[in-house]
Short mmCIF file of N, CA and C in Angstrom, two decimals:
data_model
loop_
_atom_site.label_atom_id
_atom_site.label_comp_id
_atom_site.label_asym_id
_atom_site.label_seq_id
_atom_site.Cartn_x
_atom_site.Cartn_y
_atom_site.Cartn_z
N MET A 30 67.93 12.46 -21.86
CA MET A 30 67.92 11.66 -20.67
C MET A 30 67.49 12.47 -19.45
N ASP A 31 67.55 13.73 -19.54
CA ASP A 31 67.13 14.55 -18.41
C ASP A 31 65.61 14.50 -18.19
N GLU A 32 64.87 14.15 -19.26
CA GLU A 32 63.42 14.14 -19.15
C GLU A 32 62.90 12.90 -18.41
N ILE A 33 63.59 11.83 -18.40
CA ILE A 33 63.13 10.60 -17.76
C ILE A 33 62.91 10.82 -16.27
N PRO A 34 63.77 11.43 -15.54
CA PRO A 34 63.50 11.62 -14.12
C PRO A 34 62.27 12.49 -13.86
N VAL A 35 61.93 13.41 -14.77
CA VAL A 35 60.74 14.23 -14.59
C VAL A 35 59.49 13.36 -14.73
N TYR A 36 59.46 12.50 -15.76
CA TYR A 36 58.32 11.60 -15.93
C TYR A 36 58.20 10.62 -14.77
N VAL A 37 59.32 10.13 -14.34
CA VAL A 37 59.31 9.20 -13.20
C VAL A 37 58.77 9.91 -11.96
N ALA A 38 59.21 11.15 -11.78
CA ALA A 38 58.74 11.92 -10.62
C ALA A 38 57.24 12.17 -10.72
N LEU A 39 56.72 12.49 -11.91
CA LEU A 39 55.29 12.73 -12.10
C LEU A 39 54.49 11.45 -11.87
N ILE A 40 54.98 10.34 -12.39
CA ILE A 40 54.27 9.06 -12.21
C ILE A 40 54.28 8.67 -10.74
N THR A 41 55.40 8.85 -10.10
CA THR A 41 55.51 8.52 -8.68
C THR A 41 54.60 9.40 -7.85
N ALA A 42 54.56 10.68 -8.16
CA ALA A 42 53.69 11.61 -7.43
C ALA A 42 52.22 11.25 -7.67
N GLY A 43 51.87 10.94 -8.92
CA GLY A 43 50.49 10.55 -9.24
C GLY A 43 50.09 9.28 -8.53
N ALA A 44 50.97 8.31 -8.49
CA ALA A 44 50.68 7.06 -7.80
C ALA A 44 50.52 7.30 -6.31
N GLY A 45 51.36 8.12 -5.74
CA GLY A 45 51.25 8.43 -4.32
C GLY A 45 49.95 9.16 -4.00
N LEU A 46 49.60 10.12 -4.86
CA LEU A 46 48.37 10.87 -4.68
C LEU A 46 47.15 9.95 -4.82
N LEU A 47 47.16 9.10 -5.83
CA LEU A 47 46.08 8.16 -6.04
C LEU A 47 45.98 7.19 -4.86
N GLY A 48 47.11 6.74 -4.39
CA GLY A 48 47.15 5.83 -3.25
C GLY A 48 46.60 6.48 -1.99
N ALA A 49 46.76 7.78 -1.85
CA ALA A 49 46.25 8.47 -0.67
C ALA A 49 44.76 8.78 -0.82
N LEU A 50 44.27 9.03 -2.04
CA LEU A 50 42.88 9.42 -2.25
C LEU A 50 41.91 8.24 -2.27
N VAL A 51 42.33 7.11 -2.77
CA VAL A 51 41.42 5.97 -2.87
C VAL A 51 40.89 5.54 -1.50
N PRO A 52 41.70 5.36 -0.48
CA PRO A 52 41.15 4.99 0.82
C PRO A 52 40.22 6.07 1.38
N GLN A 53 40.56 7.34 1.17
CA GLN A 53 39.70 8.42 1.66
C GLN A 53 38.36 8.41 0.94
N ALA A 54 38.37 8.19 -0.34
CA ALA A 54 37.13 8.12 -1.11
C ALA A 54 36.29 6.94 -0.64
N TRP A 55 36.92 5.82 -0.37
CA TRP A 55 36.19 4.66 0.12
C TRP A 55 35.54 4.94 1.47
N ILE A 56 36.25 5.64 2.35
CA ILE A 56 35.71 5.99 3.66
C ILE A 56 34.48 6.90 3.50
N VAL A 57 34.58 7.89 2.63
CA VAL A 57 33.45 8.80 2.39
C VAL A 57 32.27 8.02 1.83
N PHE A 58 32.51 7.15 0.88
CA PHE A 58 31.45 6.34 0.29
C PHE A 58 30.78 5.47 1.36
N ARG A 59 31.56 4.84 2.20
CA ARG A 59 31.03 3.99 3.26
C ARG A 59 30.21 4.79 4.26
N GLU A 60 30.64 5.98 4.62
CA GLU A 60 29.90 6.83 5.55
C GLU A 60 28.57 7.29 4.95
N ILE A 61 28.56 7.60 3.67
CA ILE A 61 27.31 7.99 3.01
C ILE A 61 26.32 6.83 3.03
N ARG A 62 26.79 5.64 2.72
CA ARG A 62 25.91 4.47 2.75
C ARG A 62 25.40 4.21 4.16
N GLN A 63 26.26 4.39 5.16
CA GLN A 63 25.84 4.17 6.54
C GLN A 63 24.78 5.18 6.96
N ARG A 64 24.93 6.44 6.56
CA ARG A 64 23.92 7.47 6.87
C ARG A 64 22.58 7.14 6.23
N GLU A 65 22.62 6.67 4.98
CA GLU A 65 21.38 6.29 4.30
C GLU A 65 20.72 5.11 5.01
N ARG A 66 21.50 4.15 5.43
CA ARG A 66 20.97 3.00 6.16
C ARG A 66 20.38 3.43 7.50
N ASP A 67 21.07 4.33 8.20
CA ASP A 67 20.56 4.84 9.47
C ASP A 67 19.25 5.60 9.28
N ARG A 68 19.18 6.38 8.21
CA ARG A 68 17.97 7.14 7.91
C ARG A 68 16.80 6.20 7.62
N ARG A 69 17.05 5.14 6.86
CA ARG A 69 16.00 4.15 6.58
C ARG A 69 15.55 3.46 7.85
N ASP A 70 16.50 3.09 8.70
CA ASP A 70 16.16 2.43 9.96
C ASP A 70 15.33 3.35 10.85
N GLN A 71 15.69 4.63 10.88
CA GLN A 71 14.94 5.60 11.68
C GLN A 71 13.52 5.75 11.13
N TYR A 72 13.39 5.79 9.82
CA TYR A 72 12.08 5.90 9.17
C TYR A 72 11.21 4.69 9.53
N VAL A 73 11.77 3.51 9.46
CA VAL A 73 11.03 2.29 9.79
C VAL A 73 10.63 2.30 11.27
N ALA A 74 11.53 2.73 12.13
CA ALA A 74 11.23 2.78 13.56
C ALA A 74 10.11 3.79 13.85
N GLN A 75 10.14 4.94 13.19
CA GLN A 75 9.08 5.93 13.39
C GLN A 75 7.73 5.40 12.90
N ALA A 76 7.73 4.74 11.77
CA ALA A 76 6.48 4.18 11.24
C ALA A 76 5.95 3.09 12.18
N ARG A 77 6.83 2.23 12.67
CA ARG A 77 6.43 1.17 13.59
C ARG A 77 5.86 1.75 14.87
N ASP A 78 6.53 2.77 15.42
CA ASP A 78 6.05 3.40 16.65
C ASP A 78 4.70 4.07 16.45
N ALA A 79 4.51 4.73 15.32
CA ALA A 79 3.22 5.37 15.04
C ALA A 79 2.11 4.32 14.93
N CYS A 80 2.41 3.21 14.28
CA CYS A 80 1.41 2.14 14.15
C CYS A 80 1.08 1.54 15.52
N LEU A 81 2.08 1.30 16.33
CA LEU A 81 1.84 0.75 17.66
C LEU A 81 1.03 1.71 18.52
N ASP A 82 1.33 3.00 18.43
CA ASP A 82 0.56 3.99 19.18
C ASP A 82 -0.91 3.99 18.73
N LEU A 83 -1.12 3.90 17.43
CA LEU A 83 -2.49 3.87 16.90
C LEU A 83 -3.22 2.61 17.38
N LEU A 84 -2.57 1.49 17.32
CA LEU A 84 -3.20 0.25 17.79
C LEU A 84 -3.48 0.30 19.29
N ARG A 85 -2.54 0.86 20.05
CA ARG A 85 -2.71 0.96 21.50
C ARG A 85 -3.91 1.84 21.84
N ALA A 86 -4.01 3.00 21.19
CA ALA A 86 -5.11 3.93 21.48
C ALA A 86 -6.45 3.34 21.02
N SER A 87 -6.46 2.65 19.89
CA SER A 87 -7.69 2.04 19.40
C SER A 87 -8.16 0.93 20.33
N GLY A 88 -7.23 0.12 20.78
CA GLY A 88 -7.58 -0.93 21.73
C GLY A 88 -8.08 -0.36 23.05
N ALA A 89 -7.47 0.76 23.46
CA ALA A 89 -7.90 1.40 24.71
C ALA A 89 -9.33 1.92 24.58
N LEU A 90 -9.68 2.49 23.42
CA LEU A 90 -11.04 2.97 23.22
C LEU A 90 -12.02 1.81 23.23
N SER A 91 -11.69 0.74 22.55
CA SER A 91 -12.57 -0.42 22.51
C SER A 91 -12.80 -0.97 23.91
N ALA A 92 -11.75 -1.15 24.66
CA ALA A 92 -11.87 -1.67 26.03
C ALA A 92 -12.66 -0.70 26.91
N HIS A 93 -12.41 0.58 26.72
CA HIS A 93 -13.09 1.60 27.52
C HIS A 93 -14.60 1.57 27.26
N VAL A 94 -14.99 1.45 26.00
CA VAL A 94 -16.42 1.40 25.67
C VAL A 94 -17.05 0.13 26.25
N LYS A 95 -16.35 -0.98 26.16
CA LYS A 95 -16.88 -2.22 26.74
C LYS A 95 -17.05 -2.07 28.25
N ASN A 96 -16.11 -1.41 28.89
CA ASN A 96 -16.20 -1.20 30.34
C ASN A 96 -17.30 -0.20 30.71
N MET A 97 -17.58 0.74 29.83
CA MET A 97 -18.64 1.71 30.11
C MET A 97 -20.00 1.02 30.18
N ASN A 98 -20.15 -0.07 29.44
CA ASN A 98 -21.42 -0.79 29.44
C ASN A 98 -21.78 -1.32 30.82
N THR A 99 -20.80 -1.60 31.63
CA THR A 99 -21.05 -2.16 32.96
C THR A 99 -20.97 -1.12 34.06
N TYR A 100 -20.79 0.14 33.70
CA TYR A 100 -20.65 1.19 34.71
C TYR A 100 -21.96 1.40 35.47
N ARG A 101 -21.86 1.43 36.76
CA ARG A 101 -22.98 1.76 37.63
C ARG A 101 -22.49 2.82 38.61
N GLY A 102 -22.87 4.03 38.36
CA GLY A 102 -22.40 5.10 39.23
C GLY A 102 -23.22 6.35 38.99
N ASP A 103 -22.62 7.47 39.34
CA ASP A 103 -23.36 8.73 39.24
C ASP A 103 -23.08 9.43 37.92
N ARG A 104 -23.75 10.54 37.73
CA ARG A 104 -23.63 11.33 36.50
C ARG A 104 -22.20 11.81 36.27
N THR A 105 -21.55 12.26 37.33
CA THR A 105 -20.18 12.78 37.21
C THR A 105 -19.22 11.70 36.71
N GLY A 106 -19.37 10.51 37.26
CA GLY A 106 -18.52 9.41 36.83
C GLY A 106 -18.73 9.05 35.37
N LEU A 107 -19.99 9.07 34.95
CA LEU A 107 -20.30 8.76 33.56
C LEU A 107 -19.79 9.87 32.63
N CYS A 108 -19.91 11.11 33.08
CA CYS A 108 -19.35 12.24 32.29
C CYS A 108 -17.84 12.08 32.13
N ASN A 109 -17.18 11.68 33.20
CA ASN A 109 -15.73 11.47 33.14
C ASN A 109 -15.38 10.36 32.15
N ARG A 110 -16.19 9.32 32.13
CA ARG A 110 -15.93 8.22 31.19
C ARG A 110 -16.15 8.66 29.74
N LEU A 111 -17.15 9.50 29.53
CA LEU A 111 -17.35 10.05 28.18
C LEU A 111 -16.16 10.90 27.76
N GLU A 112 -15.65 11.70 28.67
CA GLU A 112 -14.48 12.53 28.37
C GLU A 112 -13.27 11.65 28.04
N GLU A 113 -13.12 10.56 28.77
CA GLU A 113 -12.01 9.65 28.49
C GLU A 113 -12.16 9.04 27.09
N ALA A 114 -13.38 8.68 26.73
CA ALA A 114 -13.61 8.12 25.39
C ALA A 114 -13.25 9.15 24.33
N ARG A 115 -13.63 10.41 24.55
CA ARG A 115 -13.27 11.47 23.60
C ARG A 115 -11.76 11.66 23.54
N GLY A 116 -11.11 11.51 24.68
CA GLY A 116 -9.64 11.61 24.72
C GLY A 116 -8.99 10.49 23.92
N HIS A 117 -9.52 9.28 24.06
CA HIS A 117 -9.00 8.16 23.25
C HIS A 117 -9.19 8.44 21.77
N LEU A 118 -10.35 9.00 21.41
CA LEU A 118 -10.61 9.32 20.01
C LEU A 118 -9.61 10.36 19.50
N ALA A 119 -9.35 11.38 20.30
CA ALA A 119 -8.37 12.39 19.89
C ALA A 119 -6.99 11.77 19.69
N ASP A 120 -6.61 10.86 20.57
CA ASP A 120 -5.33 10.16 20.41
C ASP A 120 -5.31 9.35 19.13
N ILE A 121 -6.40 8.65 18.85
CA ILE A 121 -6.48 7.83 17.63
C ILE A 121 -6.33 8.70 16.40
N GLN A 122 -7.00 9.84 16.39
CA GLN A 122 -6.92 10.72 15.22
C GLN A 122 -5.50 11.26 15.04
N LEU A 123 -4.86 11.61 16.14
CA LEU A 123 -3.48 12.09 16.08
C LEU A 123 -2.54 10.99 15.56
N TYR A 124 -2.67 9.79 16.11
CA TYR A 124 -1.80 8.70 15.70
C TYR A 124 -2.08 8.27 14.27
N ALA A 125 -3.33 8.35 13.83
CA ALA A 125 -3.65 8.03 12.44
C ALA A 125 -2.95 9.00 11.50
N ALA A 126 -2.92 10.27 11.87
CA ALA A 126 -2.20 11.26 11.07
C ALA A 126 -0.70 10.96 11.08
N SER A 127 -0.18 10.56 12.22
CA SER A 127 1.25 10.21 12.31
C SER A 127 1.58 9.02 11.42
N VAL A 128 0.70 8.03 11.40
CA VAL A 128 0.91 6.88 10.54
C VAL A 128 0.89 7.32 9.09
N GLY A 129 -0.03 8.20 8.75
CA GLY A 129 -0.11 8.69 7.37
C GLY A 129 1.14 9.42 6.94
N MET A 130 1.76 10.13 7.87
CA MET A 130 3.00 10.84 7.52
C MET A 130 4.20 9.89 7.51
N ALA A 131 4.19 8.89 8.37
CA ALA A 131 5.34 7.99 8.47
C ALA A 131 5.34 6.93 7.38
N ALA A 132 4.16 6.48 6.97
CA ALA A 132 4.07 5.43 5.95
C ALA A 132 2.96 5.80 4.97
N PRO A 133 3.16 6.84 4.18
CA PRO A 133 2.07 7.40 3.39
C PRO A 133 1.49 6.47 2.32
N THR A 134 2.27 5.60 1.74
CA THR A 134 1.75 4.81 0.63
C THR A 134 0.98 3.59 1.10
N LEU A 135 1.40 2.96 2.14
CA LEU A 135 0.84 1.67 2.53
C LEU A 135 -0.26 1.77 3.58
N LEU A 136 -0.09 2.61 4.56
CA LEU A 136 -0.96 2.55 5.74
C LEU A 136 -1.88 3.75 5.94
N THR A 137 -1.84 4.73 5.06
CA THR A 137 -2.66 5.92 5.26
C THR A 137 -4.15 5.59 5.27
N GLU A 138 -4.61 4.86 4.28
CA GLU A 138 -6.04 4.56 4.18
C GLU A 138 -6.52 3.67 5.34
N PRO A 139 -5.82 2.60 5.70
CA PRO A 139 -6.26 1.81 6.85
C PRO A 139 -6.27 2.64 8.15
N ALA A 140 -5.32 3.54 8.31
CA ALA A 140 -5.30 4.38 9.51
C ALA A 140 -6.50 5.33 9.51
N ARG A 141 -6.83 5.89 8.35
CA ARG A 141 -8.01 6.76 8.26
C ARG A 141 -9.29 6.00 8.57
N GLN A 142 -9.38 4.79 8.06
CA GLN A 142 -10.57 3.97 8.33
C GLN A 142 -10.70 3.68 9.82
N LEU A 143 -9.59 3.38 10.45
CA LEU A 143 -9.59 3.11 11.88
C LEU A 143 -10.06 4.34 12.66
N ALA A 144 -9.57 5.51 12.28
CA ALA A 144 -9.99 6.75 12.95
C ALA A 144 -11.47 7.03 12.69
N ALA A 145 -11.95 6.77 11.49
CA ALA A 145 -13.36 7.02 11.17
C ALA A 145 -14.28 6.10 11.98
N VAL A 146 -13.92 4.83 12.09
CA VAL A 146 -14.74 3.90 12.86
C VAL A 146 -14.69 4.25 14.34
N ALA A 147 -13.54 4.69 14.82
CA ALA A 147 -13.42 5.12 16.22
C ALA A 147 -14.31 6.33 16.48
N ALA A 148 -14.34 7.27 15.54
CA ALA A 148 -15.20 8.45 15.69
C ALA A 148 -16.66 8.04 15.69
N SER A 149 -17.02 7.10 14.84
CA SER A 149 -18.40 6.62 14.79
C SER A 149 -18.78 5.94 16.10
N LEU A 150 -17.88 5.14 16.63
CA LEU A 150 -18.14 4.46 17.90
C LEU A 150 -18.30 5.47 19.03
N THR A 151 -17.46 6.48 19.04
CA THR A 151 -17.55 7.50 20.09
C THR A 151 -18.88 8.25 19.99
N ARG A 152 -19.29 8.59 18.78
CA ARG A 152 -20.60 9.25 18.60
C ARG A 152 -21.73 8.34 19.08
N SER A 153 -21.61 7.06 18.77
CA SER A 153 -22.61 6.10 19.20
C SER A 153 -22.70 6.03 20.71
N VAL A 154 -21.55 6.04 21.37
CA VAL A 154 -21.52 6.02 22.83
C VAL A 154 -22.20 7.27 23.39
N GLU A 155 -21.91 8.41 22.79
CA GLU A 155 -22.53 9.65 23.26
C GLU A 155 -24.05 9.62 23.09
N GLU A 156 -24.51 9.02 21.98
CA GLU A 156 -25.95 8.98 21.70
C GLU A 156 -26.71 8.06 22.64
N VAL A 157 -26.10 6.97 23.06
CA VAL A 157 -26.81 6.01 23.91
C VAL A 157 -26.57 6.24 25.40
N THR A 158 -25.87 7.30 25.73
CA THR A 158 -25.60 7.58 27.13
C THR A 158 -26.65 8.55 27.67
N ASP A 159 -27.32 8.12 28.72
CA ASP A 159 -28.32 8.95 29.40
C ASP A 159 -27.67 9.51 30.65
N LEU A 160 -27.23 10.75 30.55
CA LEU A 160 -26.54 11.36 31.69
C LEU A 160 -27.49 11.66 32.85
N ASP A 161 -28.76 11.91 32.56
CA ASP A 161 -29.71 12.21 33.63
C ASP A 161 -29.88 11.03 34.58
N ASN A 162 -29.89 9.84 34.02
CA ASN A 162 -30.05 8.63 34.84
C ASN A 162 -28.73 7.89 35.05
N ALA A 163 -27.65 8.45 34.54
CA ALA A 163 -26.30 7.89 34.69
C ALA A 163 -26.24 6.43 34.24
N GLU A 164 -26.73 6.21 33.00
CA GLU A 164 -26.68 4.85 32.47
C GLU A 164 -26.57 4.89 30.94
N MET A 165 -26.17 3.75 30.41
CA MET A 165 -26.13 3.61 28.96
C MET A 165 -27.39 2.86 28.55
N LEU A 166 -28.12 3.42 27.58
CA LEU A 166 -29.39 2.85 27.16
C LEU A 166 -29.21 1.63 26.27
N ASP A 167 -28.07 1.54 25.63
CA ASP A 167 -27.79 0.43 24.72
C ASP A 167 -26.28 0.16 24.76
N LYS A 168 -25.88 -1.00 24.28
CA LYS A 168 -24.46 -1.33 24.23
C LYS A 168 -23.94 -1.07 22.82
N PRO A 169 -23.06 -0.09 22.66
CA PRO A 169 -22.48 0.15 21.34
C PRO A 169 -21.65 -1.05 20.88
N ASP A 170 -21.72 -1.32 19.60
CA ASP A 170 -21.03 -2.46 19.02
C ASP A 170 -19.57 -2.08 18.72
N THR A 171 -18.65 -2.73 19.40
CA THR A 171 -17.23 -2.45 19.19
C THR A 171 -16.60 -3.38 18.15
N ARG A 172 -17.38 -4.30 17.59
CA ARG A 172 -16.82 -5.27 16.64
C ARG A 172 -16.19 -4.62 15.40
N PRO A 173 -16.83 -3.60 14.80
CA PRO A 173 -16.16 -2.99 13.63
C PRO A 173 -14.78 -2.42 13.97
N LEU A 174 -14.67 -1.79 15.14
CA LEU A 174 -13.37 -1.26 15.55
C LEU A 174 -12.40 -2.39 15.83
N ASP A 175 -12.88 -3.42 16.52
CA ASP A 175 -12.01 -4.57 16.84
C ASP A 175 -11.53 -5.26 15.57
N ASP A 176 -12.42 -5.39 14.58
CA ASP A 176 -12.03 -6.02 13.31
C ASP A 176 -10.97 -5.20 12.58
N LEU A 177 -11.15 -3.87 12.58
CA LEU A 177 -10.15 -3.02 11.92
C LEU A 177 -8.82 -3.02 12.67
N ILE A 178 -8.88 -3.09 13.98
CA ILE A 178 -7.64 -3.17 14.78
C ILE A 178 -6.88 -4.44 14.38
N SER A 179 -7.61 -5.54 14.30
CA SER A 179 -6.98 -6.81 13.92
C SER A 179 -6.41 -6.75 12.50
N ALA A 180 -7.17 -6.19 11.57
CA ALA A 180 -6.71 -6.09 10.19
C ALA A 180 -5.50 -5.16 10.08
N PHE A 181 -5.54 -4.06 10.81
CA PHE A 181 -4.42 -3.11 10.77
C PHE A 181 -3.17 -3.75 11.37
N GLY A 182 -3.34 -4.50 12.45
CA GLY A 182 -2.21 -5.18 13.08
C GLY A 182 -1.56 -6.21 12.17
N ASP A 183 -2.36 -6.80 11.28
CA ASP A 183 -1.83 -7.79 10.35
C ASP A 183 -0.98 -7.15 9.25
N LYS A 184 -1.20 -5.87 8.99
CA LYS A 184 -0.44 -5.19 7.93
C LYS A 184 0.89 -4.80 8.48
#
């Protein structure tokens, strides 16, 4: 009969220990799930921001090129506008790389295409710009860039 109180004490201690550990384990499990959810949300936010930055810079280049067609001014002003176009292109290339890192499986190729068309448009602008007479000899076609901007925005 002396052994019964020992078993009772062990069972009681085990039940108390189990009762104390289960809520703690649940709290740890819940915190791990919350961290994973926060990490996913942060990943989605970074990808969204990178995409918006890319779309913003691409739209700015398109609008800038369209505005350059109507520019009437001196050589310095036209040089400044060419520099701005190159700056937009640099931004597009940077944001395309950011999109590729933030959403590598889905959006890398469309972002690369957008950057490639933007580079082609910028080269075209440089080729048709006559700095000596401060004018553009031809109007570069922004439709391919505009179409890709629209397609990328739909994704």
